[in-house]
C-alpha cells in the first residue's frame, strides 16, 4: 500500500491496523541531540486515547508507547537524546474486540472505506476498519510529539481546540479555558452546551460533527513558493485525517465575500495589523500566528438503521454495533496538532538545508 509515508526531510511512515497486534511509526530524518523520552510522547497519546467516556469510545486502550530505536542516553545526560538514526515507535493493541465486526465481513458500512478498499485491493480487514480506522492516528500523534521536540528548540508551538460541535459555536477564545473542559474548547459556557448536545444525540443513536481550529507560532519564511506552499502542505496534511472533510486558512471562505481593502492585512514597521491571511502569504509563513480550521464529519458508525449493499451487491439494511465515538472531537484535536507539527518540522528542516547551502 503506497501513501503511508509523510514528509520530505522529516519523514514519517505509519504502520498497523485497528485490530492487529500493534501499530506504530518510523521517523527518518530527525536531527540528533533532541531530548526524547517515552513520557514526552505519552502525554500527547493520553489526550487521544480511547476509553475516557463523554463523546468517546469505551474501547480501553492504554496506548503505551515504546521507543525501539533512534535514542541513546550519553553519560552525564539527564535524559536520552535522538541519535539522528531512524526512530521506531510501537504501540500495542490491548483491547480489540474483533468479534463485534464479524457480521460486517460481507457488508459495506455507509460512510466508511469498506466499499472503496474492497474495490481497490480486492481484500480488506473488516475488523474495525483495518488500516482505514482512526486507530491509525495514534501513530501520528506519537510522531508529532517527536516533531514538537524539534519545534521547541526553535520557539515554535502548535495548539488546537474545539470551536464548534453539533452546530454549537464557541463565542470566545479564552485560551486559558482549553484545558478546563473535556472538549478542549476555549469557551466553557459553549462547552457545557456542547456536552448537552452530545447527551441528546447519544440517546438518539446518532453522531456529531464539528470544527477544530489550530493555531501555530511559526518562524518567517517556511514553505515553498509554488507547489509546496505551506498552506497547501498544511491542507494536505490535515485532509489526510480520515474524519476531516474541509480545511480553511485564516479567513478562509469568508474572503469570498470581502473587498480587497478588507481582506488585505495592512503592514506597519511593527508588523501586520490583522491576520486574514492566517499567517501565510504566497505560500510562505509571514511570522503571524498560523490559523487553520478543519471541518470534522460525524462518526459514520451509528446505531440507526442504514441502507447499504453486501459483497454480492444486494441491498441490505444494517445497524452498526461495536464501541464507537459520538464525535471525533475531542480525540481528533491532538491528531490535528500532530499533522501541523509534522508539516512545520519538515519545512523547518527544508529551510535549514537552503540556509546551509547558501
mmCIF file of C-alpha atoms in Angstrom:
data_model
loop_
_atom_site.group_PDB
_atom_site.id
_atom_site.type_symbol
_atom_site.label_atom_id
_atom_site.label_comp_id
_atom_site.label_asym_id
_atom_site.label_seq_id
_atom_site.Cartn_x
_atom_site.Cartn_y
_atom_site.Cartn_z
ATOM 1 C CA UNK A 1 0.000 0.000 0.000
ATOM 2 C CA UNK A 2 1.515 3.307 -1.079
ATOM 3 C CA UNK A 3 0.761 6.573 0.680
ATOM 4 C CA UNK A 4 1.773 5.641 4.234
ATOM 5 C CA UNK A 5 4.799 7.975 4.313
ATOM 6 C CA UNK A 6 4.591 11.712 5.004
ATOM 7 C CA UNK A 7 7.275 14.380 4.684
ATOM 8 C CA UNK A 8 10.322 15.233 2.569
ATOM 9 C CA UNK A 9 13.155 15.608 5.098
ATOM 10 C CA UNK A 10 11.400 14.786 8.375
ATOM 11 C CA UNK A 11 9.769 11.591 7.089
ATOM 12 C CA UNK A 12 7.174 9.556 8.952
ATOM 13 C CA UNK A 13 5.843 6.160 7.933
ATOM 14 C CA UNK A 14 2.926 4.812 9.973
ATOM 15 C CA UNK A 15 2.000 1.124 10.041
ATOM 16 C CA UNK A 16 -0.526 -1.204 11.653
ATOM 17 C CA UNK A 17 -4.267 -1.802 11.806
ATOM 18 C CA UNK A 18 -7.047 -1.257 14.323
ATOM 19 C CA UNK A 19 -7.250 -4.913 15.379
ATOM 20 C CA UNK A 20 -3.716 -6.006 14.579
ATOM 21 C CA UNK A 21 -1.048 -6.860 17.142
ATOM 22 C CA UNK A 22 0.322 -3.325 17.218
ATOM 23 C CA UNK A 23 0.677 -0.100 15.314
ATOM 24 C CA UNK A 24 3.382 2.499 15.181
ATOM 25 C CA UNK A 25 5.597 4.845 13.238
ATOM 26 C CA UNK A 26 9.127 5.047 11.866
ATOM 27 C CA UNK A 27 10.649 8.524 11.755
ATOM 28 C CA UNK A 28 13.593 9.148 9.450
ATOM 29 C CA UNK A 29 15.409 12.474 9.227
ATOM 30 C CA UNK A 30 15.012 13.602 12.826
ATOM 31 C CA UNK A 31 18.124 15.593 13.801
ATOM 32 C CA UNK A 32 20.408 14.274 16.554
ATOM 33 C CA UNK A 33 20.683 15.787 20.001
ATOM 34 C CA UNK A 34 16.995 16.301 20.824
ATOM 35 C CA UNK A 35 15.757 15.218 24.251
ATOM 36 C CA UNK A 36 13.299 12.349 23.820
ATOM 37 C CA UNK A 37 11.673 10.068 26.391
ATOM 38 C CA UNK A 38 8.567 7.864 26.233
ATOM 39 C CA UNK A 39 6.929 10.212 28.736
ATOM 40 C CA UNK A 40 7.181 13.131 26.283
ATOM 41 C CA UNK A 41 5.221 11.106 23.733
ATOM 42 C CA UNK A 42 2.853 9.561 26.268
ATOM 43 C CA UNK A 43 1.498 12.935 27.332
ATOM 44 C CA UNK A 44 0.143 13.516 23.827
ATOM 45 C CA UNK A 45 -1.166 9.964 23.447
ATOM 46 C CA UNK A 46 -3.171 10.349 26.661
ATOM 47 C CA UNK A 47 -5.199 13.115 25.017
ATOM 48 C CA UNK A 48 -6.021 10.923 22.011
ATOM 49 C CA UNK A 49 -6.542 7.503 23.532
ATOM 50 C CA UNK A 50 -9.992 5.884 23.766
ATOM 51 C CA UNK A 51 -11.814 4.828 26.895
ATOM 52 C CA UNK A 52 -12.340 8.164 28.608
ATOM 53 C CA UNK A 53 -16.151 8.471 28.317
ATOM 54 C CA UNK A 54 -18.082 11.556 27.195
ATOM 55 C CA UNK A 55 -18.185 11.718 23.409
ATOM 56 C CA UNK A 56 -15.601 8.944 23.085
ATOM 57 C CA UNK A 57 -15.499 5.199 22.561
ATOM 58 C CA UNK A 58 -15.436 2.884 25.594
ATOM 59 C CA UNK A 59 -12.584 0.906 23.979
ATOM 60 C CA UNK A 60 -9.969 0.961 26.725
ATOM 61 C CA UNK A 61 -6.519 1.076 25.147
ATOM 62 C CA UNK A 62 -3.579 2.067 27.382
ATOM 63 C CA UNK A 63 -1.639 3.255 24.297
ATOM 64 C CA UNK A 64 1.729 2.859 25.992
ATOM 65 C CA UNK A 65 4.442 3.811 23.517
ATOM 66 C CA UNK A 66 7.778 2.027 23.259
ATOM 67 C CA UNK A 67 10.776 3.718 21.629
ATOM 68 C CA UNK A 68 12.537 0.842 19.903
ATOM 69 C CA UNK A 69 15.408 2.724 18.255
ATOM 70 C CA UNK A 70 16.930 6.098 17.496
ATOM 71 C CA UNK A 71 17.757 7.302 21.027
ATOM 72 C CA UNK A 72 20.754 6.956 23.372
ATOM 73 C CA UNK A 73 21.482 8.377 26.803
ATOM 74 C CA UNK A 74 25.051 9.700 26.876
ATOM 75 C CA UNK A 75 26.987 9.599 30.109
ATOM 76 C CA UNK A 76 26.103 12.636 32.185
ATOM 77 C CA UNK A 77 22.880 13.355 30.284
ATOM 78 C CA UNK A 78 19.673 13.521 32.302
ATOM 79 C CA UNK A 79 17.552 12.022 29.501
ATOM 80 C CA UNK A 80 18.051 10.053 26.271
ATOM 81 C CA UNK A 81 18.725 12.017 23.105
ATOM 82 C CA UNK A 82 17.970 11.369 19.459
ATOM 83 C CA UNK A 83 20.921 9.979 17.525
ATOM 84 C CA UNK A 84 19.924 11.010 14.004
ATOM 85 C CA UNK A 85 19.095 7.404 13.092
ATOM 86 C CA UNK A 86 15.540 6.154 12.393
ATOM 87 C CA UNK A 87 13.232 6.328 15.405
ATOM 88 C CA UNK A 88 10.842 3.383 15.675
ATOM 89 C CA UNK A 89 7.736 3.789 17.847
ATOM 90 C CA UNK A 90 5.449 0.869 18.785
ATOM 91 C CA UNK A 91 2.010 0.897 20.443
ATOM 92 C CA UNK A 92 0.441 -2.473 21.258
ATOM 93 C CA UNK A 93 -3.294 -3.090 20.772
ATOM 94 C CA UNK A 94 -4.667 -4.440 24.051
ATOM 95 C CA UNK A 95 -8.477 -4.107 23.910
ATOM 96 C CA UNK A 96 -9.601 -5.065 20.401
ATOM 97 C CA UNK A 97 -12.941 -6.917 20.248
ATOM 98 C CA UNK A 98 -12.809 -8.313 16.734
ATOM 99 C CA UNK A 99 -15.933 -10.468 17.131
ATOM 100 C CA UNK A 100 -18.032 -7.288 17.217
ATOM 101 C CA UNK A 101 -17.304 -6.919 13.498
ATOM 102 C CA UNK A 102 -17.994 -10.488 12.347
ATOM 103 C CA UNK A 103 -21.429 -9.626 10.933
ATOM 104 C CA UNK A 104 -19.850 -6.860 8.813
ATOM 105 C CA UNK A 105 -17.451 -9.134 6.944
ATOM 106 C CA UNK A 106 -19.574 -9.129 3.782
ATOM 107 C CA UNK A 107 -21.408 -5.815 4.276
ATOM 108 C CA UNK A 108 -20.204 -2.321 3.378
ATOM 109 C CA UNK A 109 -20.852 0.272 6.092
ATOM 110 C CA UNK A 110 -22.131 3.649 4.829
ATOM 111 C CA UNK A 111 -19.647 6.471 5.368
ATOM 112 C CA UNK A 112 -16.685 4.100 5.830
ATOM 113 C CA UNK A 113 -13.943 2.991 3.454
ATOM 114 C CA UNK A 114 -15.227 -0.595 3.256
ATOM 115 C CA UNK A 115 -16.517 -0.381 -0.309
ATOM 116 C CA UNK A 116 -13.600 1.613 -1.730
ATOM 117 C CA UNK A 117 -10.957 -0.591 -0.065
ATOM 118 C CA UNK A 118 -12.636 -3.724 -1.411
ATOM 119 C CA UNK A 119 -12.836 -2.279 -4.921
ATOM 120 C CA UNK A 120 -9.210 -1.101 -4.900
ATOM 121 C CA UNK A 121 -7.415 -4.037 -3.260
ATOM 122 C CA UNK A 122 -9.853 -6.956 -3.604
ATOM 123 C CA UNK A 123 -9.288 -7.667 0.087
ATOM 124 C CA UNK A 124 -9.888 -5.736 3.293
ATOM 125 C CA UNK A 125 -9.574 -6.118 7.045
ATOM 126 C CA UNK A 126 -13.161 -5.692 8.225
ATOM 127 C CA UNK A 127 -12.181 -5.689 11.915
ATOM 128 C CA UNK A 128 -12.658 -2.111 12.987
ATOM 129 C CA UNK A 129 -11.821 -0.813 9.550
ATOM 130 C CA UNK A 130 -8.265 -2.159 9.496
ATOM 131 C CA UNK A 131 -5.847 0.402 8.108
ATOM 132 C CA UNK A 132 -8.675 2.894 7.493
ATOM 133 C CA UNK A 133 -9.518 3.001 11.203
ATOM 134 C CA UNK A 134 -8.998 6.170 13.200
ATOM 135 C CA UNK A 135 -6.845 3.993 15.440
ATOM 136 C CA UNK A 136 -4.025 4.617 12.937
ATOM 137 C CA UNK A 137 -3.856 8.201 14.178
ATOM 138 C CA UNK A 138 -2.232 7.091 17.444
ATOM 139 C CA UNK A 139 0.962 6.602 15.443
ATOM 140 C CA UNK A 140 0.646 10.110 14.000
ATOM 141 C CA UNK A 141 0.257 11.617 17.463
ATOM 142 C CA UNK A 142 3.355 9.771 18.677
ATOM 143 C CA UNK A 143 5.377 11.022 15.702
ATOM 144 C CA UNK A 144 4.016 14.540 16.162
ATOM 145 C CA UNK A 145 5.261 14.558 19.743
ATOM 146 C CA UNK A 146 8.767 13.876 18.429
ATOM 147 C CA UNK A 147 8.401 16.690 15.898
ATOM 148 C CA UNK A 148 7.437 19.063 18.704
ATOM 149 C CA UNK A 149 10.805 18.472 20.384
ATOM 150 C CA UNK A 150 12.390 19.961 17.251
ATOM 151 C CA UNK A 151 9.917 22.853 17.103
ATOM 152 C CA UNK A 152 10.524 23.660 20.787
ATOM 153 C CA UNK A 153 14.170 24.277 20.029
ATOM 154 C CA UNK A 154 13.127 26.998 17.556
ATOM 155 C CA UNK A 155 10.423 28.631 19.675
ATOM 156 C CA UNK A 156 7.557 27.186 17.628
ATOM 157 C CA UNK A 157 4.360 25.786 19.131
ATOM 158 C CA UNK A 158 1.056 24.282 17.985
ATOM 159 C CA UNK A 159 -2.288 24.257 19.781
ATOM 160 C CA UNK A 160 -5.678 23.017 18.591
ATOM 161 C CA UNK A 161 -9.095 23.425 20.194
ATOM 162 C CA UNK A 162 -12.802 22.936 19.528
ATOM 163 C CA UNK A 163 -14.672 25.920 18.104
ATOM 164 C CA UNK A 164 -17.898 24.165 17.064
ATOM 165 C CA UNK A 165 -19.645 20.875 17.813
ATOM 166 C CA UNK A 166 -23.096 19.768 16.714
ATOM 167 C CA UNK A 167 -23.944 23.273 15.486
ATOM 168 C CA UNK A 168 -22.947 24.956 18.762
ATOM 169 C CA UNK A 169 -20.153 27.501 18.325
ATOM 170 C CA UNK A 170 -17.595 28.892 20.734
ATOM 171 C CA UNK A 171 -18.186 32.626 21.109
ATOM 172 C CA UNK A 172 -14.942 33.285 22.959
ATOM 173 C CA UNK A 173 -11.260 32.464 22.509
ATOM 174 C CA UNK A 174 -10.275 32.203 26.177
ATOM 175 C CA UNK A 175 -7.222 30.026 25.670
ATOM 176 C CA UNK A 176 -6.713 29.517 29.406
ATOM 177 C CA UNK A 177 -10.026 27.596 29.430
ATOM 178 C CA UNK A 178 -8.971 24.990 26.847
ATOM 179 C CA UNK A 179 -7.776 22.509 29.498
ATOM 180 C CA UNK A 180 -10.712 23.290 31.812
ATOM 181 C CA UNK A 181 -13.248 21.175 29.898
ATOM 182 C CA UNK A 182 -13.141 17.764 28.222
ATOM 183 C CA UNK A 183 -13.792 19.155 24.758
ATOM 184 C CA UNK A 184 -10.723 21.432 24.765
ATOM 185 C CA UNK A 185 -12.984 24.372 23.969
ATOM 186 C CA UNK A 186 -11.801 27.954 24.668
ATOM 187 C CA UNK A 187 -15.317 28.846 25.854
ATOM 188 C CA UNK A 188 -16.517 26.975 28.960
ATOM 189 C CA UNK A 189 -20.123 28.102 28.523
ATOM 190 C CA UNK A 190 -20.191 26.809 24.953
ATOM 191 C CA UNK A 191 -18.536 23.577 26.112
ATOM 192 C CA UNK A 192 -21.425 22.969 28.523
ATOM 193 C CA UNK A 193 -23.956 23.384 25.706
ATOM 194 C CA UNK A 194 -21.888 21.035 23.535
ATOM 195 C CA UNK A 195 -21.979 18.411 26.302
ATOM 196 C CA UNK A 196 -25.770 18.699 26.421
ATOM 197 C CA UNK A 197 -25.895 18.213 22.665
ATOM 198 C CA UNK A 198 -23.700 15.109 22.956
ATOM 199 C CA UNK A 199 -26.066 13.558 25.519
ATOM 200 C CA UNK A 200 -29.059 14.360 23.332
ATOM 201 C CA UNK A 201 -27.576 12.819 20.190
ATOM 202 C CA UNK A 202 -26.243 9.781 22.052
ATOM 203 C CA UNK A 203 -29.776 8.968 23.193
ATOM 204 C CA UNK A 204 -30.883 9.096 19.549
ATOM 205 C CA UNK A 205 -28.204 6.642 18.417
ATOM 206 C CA UNK A 206 -26.602 9.242 16.160
ATOM 207 C CA UNK A 207 -23.290 11.136 15.928
ATOM 208 C CA UNK A 208 -21.972 14.700 15.622
ATOM 209 C CA UNK A 209 -19.511 16.708 13.543
ATOM 210 C CA UNK A 210 -17.727 19.936 14.401
ATOM 211 C CA UNK A 211 -14.887 22.343 13.717
ATOM 212 C CA UNK A 212 -11.372 22.326 15.160
ATOM 213 C CA UNK A 213 -9.122 25.379 14.970
ATOM 214 C CA UNK A 214 -5.317 25.085 15.043
ATOM 215 C CA UNK A 215 -3.069 27.981 15.976
ATOM 216 C CA UNK A 216 0.690 27.726 15.451
ATOM 217 C CA UNK A 217 3.523 30.088 16.352
ATOM 218 C CA UNK A 218 5.908 29.865 13.417
ATOM 219 C CA UNK A 219 9.141 31.333 12.088
ATOM 220 C CA UNK A 220 9.088 33.546 8.999
ATOM 221 C CA UNK A 221 9.791 32.016 5.606
ATOM 222 C CA UNK A 222 8.749 28.387 5.987
ATOM 223 C CA UNK A 223 7.155 26.866 2.910
ATOM 224 C CA UNK A 224 7.904 26.862 -0.798
ATOM 225 C CA UNK A 225 6.504 29.382 -3.312
ATOM 226 C CA UNK A 226 4.837 27.124 -5.906
ATOM 227 C CA UNK A 227 3.510 23.568 -5.452
ATOM 228 C CA UNK A 228 4.763 23.090 -1.885
ATOM 229 C CA UNK A 229 3.187 26.218 -0.456
ATOM 230 C CA UNK A 230 2.923 25.975 3.332
ATOM 231 C CA UNK A 231 -0.856 26.402 3.283
ATOM 232 C CA UNK A 232 -1.157 23.710 0.599
ATOM 233 C CA UNK A 233 1.042 21.363 2.630
ATOM 234 C CA UNK A 234 -0.978 22.009 5.794
ATOM 235 C CA UNK A 235 -4.228 21.386 3.932
ATOM 236 C CA UNK A 236 -2.855 18.132 2.536
ATOM 237 C CA UNK A 237 -1.647 17.037 5.967
ATOM 238 C CA UNK A 238 -4.941 17.767 7.701
ATOM 239 C CA UNK A 239 -7.067 16.320 4.901
ATOM 240 C CA UNK A 240 -5.171 13.054 5.326
ATOM 241 C CA UNK A 241 -7.018 12.604 8.630
ATOM 242 C CA UNK A 242 -9.969 10.360 7.879
ATOM 243 C CA UNK A 243 -12.661 12.452 9.592
ATOM 244 C CA UNK A 244 -11.597 15.789 8.052
ATOM 245 C CA UNK A 245 -13.686 16.951 5.081
ATOM 246 C CA UNK A 246 -12.641 20.595 4.768
ATOM 247 C CA UNK A 247 -9.766 22.968 5.578
ATOM 248 C CA UNK A 248 -9.558 26.750 5.584
ATOM 249 C CA UNK A 249 -6.638 29.067 6.314
ATOM 250 C CA UNK A 250 -7.108 32.422 8.025
ATOM 251 C CA UNK A 251 -10.386 33.999 6.963
ATOM 252 C CA UNK A 252 -10.909 31.104 4.589
ATOM 253 C CA UNK A 253 -14.239 31.020 2.796
ATOM 254 C CA UNK A 254 -15.220 34.401 4.256
ATOM 255 C CA UNK A 255 -12.683 36.015 1.927
ATOM 256 C CA UNK A 256 -15.049 35.305 -0.973
ATOM 257 C CA UNK A 257 -17.402 37.919 0.489
ATOM 258 C CA UNK A 258 -14.738 40.532 1.276
ATOM 259 C CA UNK A 259 -13.425 43.505 -0.636
ATOM 260 C CA UNK A 260 -9.712 43.599 -1.309
ATOM 261 C CA UNK A 261 -9.418 46.524 1.075
ATOM 262 C CA UNK A 262 -10.987 44.364 3.790
ATOM 263 C CA UNK A 263 -9.049 41.198 3.109
ATOM 264 C CA UNK A 264 -5.544 42.675 2.833
ATOM 265 C CA UNK A 265 -3.593 42.746 6.095
ATOM 266 C CA UNK A 266 -2.028 46.234 6.499
ATOM 267 C CA UNK A 267 1.712 46.200 7.226
ATOM 268 C CA UNK A 268 3.424 48.587 9.644
ATOM 269 C CA UNK A 269 7.019 48.773 10.929
ATOM 270 C CA UNK A 270 5.745 46.874 13.985
ATOM 271 C CA UNK A 271 4.109 44.142 11.906
ATOM 272 C CA UNK A 272 0.697 43.217 10.485
ATOM 273 C CA UNK A 273 -2.451 44.935 11.774
ATOM 274 C CA UNK A 274 -4.707 41.937 11.033
ATOM 275 C CA UNK A 275 -4.354 38.290 10.090
ATOM 276 C CA UNK A 276 -6.851 37.418 7.375
ATOM 277 C CA UNK A 277 -4.002 35.571 5.640
ATOM 278 C CA UNK A 278 -3.773 33.146 8.538
ATOM 279 C CA UNK A 279 -0.033 33.659 8.906
ATOM 280 C CA UNK A 280 0.825 32.636 5.325
ATOM 281 C CA UNK A 281 1.484 34.840 2.264
ATOM 282 C CA UNK A 282 2.444 33.477 -1.173
ATOM 283 C CA UNK A 283 2.868 30.049 0.399
ATOM 284 C CA UNK A 284 5.399 31.282 2.988
ATOM 285 C CA UNK A 285 4.888 31.864 6.705
ATOM 286 C CA UNK A 286 4.874 35.586 7.491
ATOM 287 C CA UNK A 287 5.593 35.479 11.229
ATOM 288 C CA UNK A 288 1.994 35.917 12.373
ATOM 289 C CA UNK A 289 0.213 33.017 14.037
ATOM 290 C CA UNK A 290 -0.798 30.362 11.517
ATOM 291 C CA UNK A 291 -4.540 29.788 11.893
ATOM 292 C CA UNK A 292 -6.201 26.755 10.305
ATOM 293 C CA UNK A 293 -9.713 25.373 10.757
ATOM 294 C CA UNK A 294 -10.867 21.888 9.831
ATOM 295 C CA UNK A 295 -14.383 20.573 9.303
ATOM 296 C CA UNK A 296 -14.804 17.231 11.074
ATOM 297 C CA UNK A 297 -17.541 14.923 9.806
ATOM 298 C CA UNK A 298 -19.838 12.946 12.136
ATOM 299 C CA UNK A 299 -18.638 9.450 13.035
ATOM 300 C CA UNK A 300 -20.157 7.158 10.355
ATOM 301 C CA UNK A 301 -20.805 4.227 12.740
ATOM 302 C CA UNK A 302 -24.307 4.878 14.078
ATOM 303 C CA UNK A 303 -26.924 2.735 15.808
ATOM 304 C CA UNK A 304 -29.656 3.812 13.407
ATOM 305 C CA UNK A 305 -30.716 1.564 10.545
ATOM 306 C CA UNK A 306 -28.982 2.433 7.276
ATOM 307 C CA UNK A 307 -29.295 1.264 3.694
ATOM 308 C CA UNK A 308 -26.301 -0.376 2.027
ATOM 309 C CA UNK A 309 -25.232 -3.374 -0.081
ATOM 310 C CA UNK A 310 -23.296 -6.572 0.549
ATOM 311 C CA UNK A 311 -20.423 -8.078 -1.462
ATOM 312 C CA UNK A 312 -22.945 -9.628 -3.846
ATOM 313 C CA UNK A 313 -24.279 -6.093 -4.472
ATOM 314 C CA UNK A 314 -27.599 -6.998 -2.876
ATOM 315 C CA UNK A 315 -29.475 -4.299 -0.944
ATOM 316 C CA UNK A 316 -29.413 -4.787 2.827
ATOM 317 C CA UNK A 317 -30.037 -2.723 5.953
ATOM 318 C CA UNK A 318 -27.664 -2.585 8.908
ATOM 319 C CA UNK A 319 -27.222 -1.112 12.340
ATOM 320 C CA UNK A 320 -23.563 -0.718 13.255
ATOM 321 C CA UNK A 321 -22.763 -2.054 16.720
ATOM 322 C CA UNK A 322 -19.421 -2.136 18.455
ATOM 323 C CA UNK A 323 -17.785 0.595 20.519
ATOM 324 C CA UNK A 324 -17.712 3.937 18.746
ATOM 325 C CA UNK A 325 -17.295 7.626 19.456
ATOM 326 C CA UNK A 326 -20.229 10.027 19.296
ATOM 327 C CA UNK A 327 -17.859 12.548 17.736
ATOM 328 C CA UNK A 328 -14.249 12.544 16.551
ATOM 329 C CA UNK A 329 -13.940 15.633 18.742
ATOM 330 C CA UNK A 330 -12.119 15.911 21.146
ATOM 331 C CA UNK A 331 -9.837 12.949 20.322
ATOM 332 C CA UNK A 332 -9.050 14.371 16.886
ATOM 333 C CA UNK A 333 -7.535 17.510 18.426
ATOM 334 C CA UNK A 334 -4.077 16.040 19.184
ATOM 335 C CA UNK A 335 -4.179 14.396 15.739
ATOM 336 C CA UNK A 336 -4.641 17.800 14.080
ATOM 337 C CA UNK A 337 -1.817 19.186 16.194
ATOM 338 C CA UNK A 338 0.398 16.271 15.189
ATOM 339 C CA UNK A 339 -0.122 16.775 11.461
ATOM 340 C CA UNK A 340 0.634 20.511 11.752
ATOM 341 C CA UNK A 341 3.741 19.739 13.810
ATOM 342 C CA UNK A 342 4.976 17.211 11.268
ATOM 343 C CA UNK A 343 4.441 19.699 8.437
ATOM 344 C CA UNK A 344 6.225 22.539 10.218
ATOM 345 C CA UNK A 345 9.110 20.299 11.315
ATOM 346 C CA UNK A 346 9.590 19.097 7.748
ATOM 347 C CA UNK A 347 9.591 22.622 6.309
ATOM 348 C CA UNK A 348 11.852 23.877 9.085
ATOM 349 C CA UNK A 349 14.476 21.300 8.096
ATOM 350 C CA UNK A 350 13.961 22.079 4.406
ATOM 351 C CA UNK A 351 14.568 25.760 5.129
ATOM 352 C CA UNK A 352 17.680 24.971 7.163
ATOM 353 C CA UNK A 353 19.028 22.955 4.233
ATOM 354 C CA UNK A 354 18.652 26.003 1.995
ATOM 355 C CA UNK A 355 20.473 28.215 4.501
ATOM 356 C CA UNK A 356 23.318 25.699 4.842
ATOM 357 C CA UNK A 357 23.777 25.549 1.062
ATOM 358 C CA UNK A 358 23.846 29.342 0.856
#
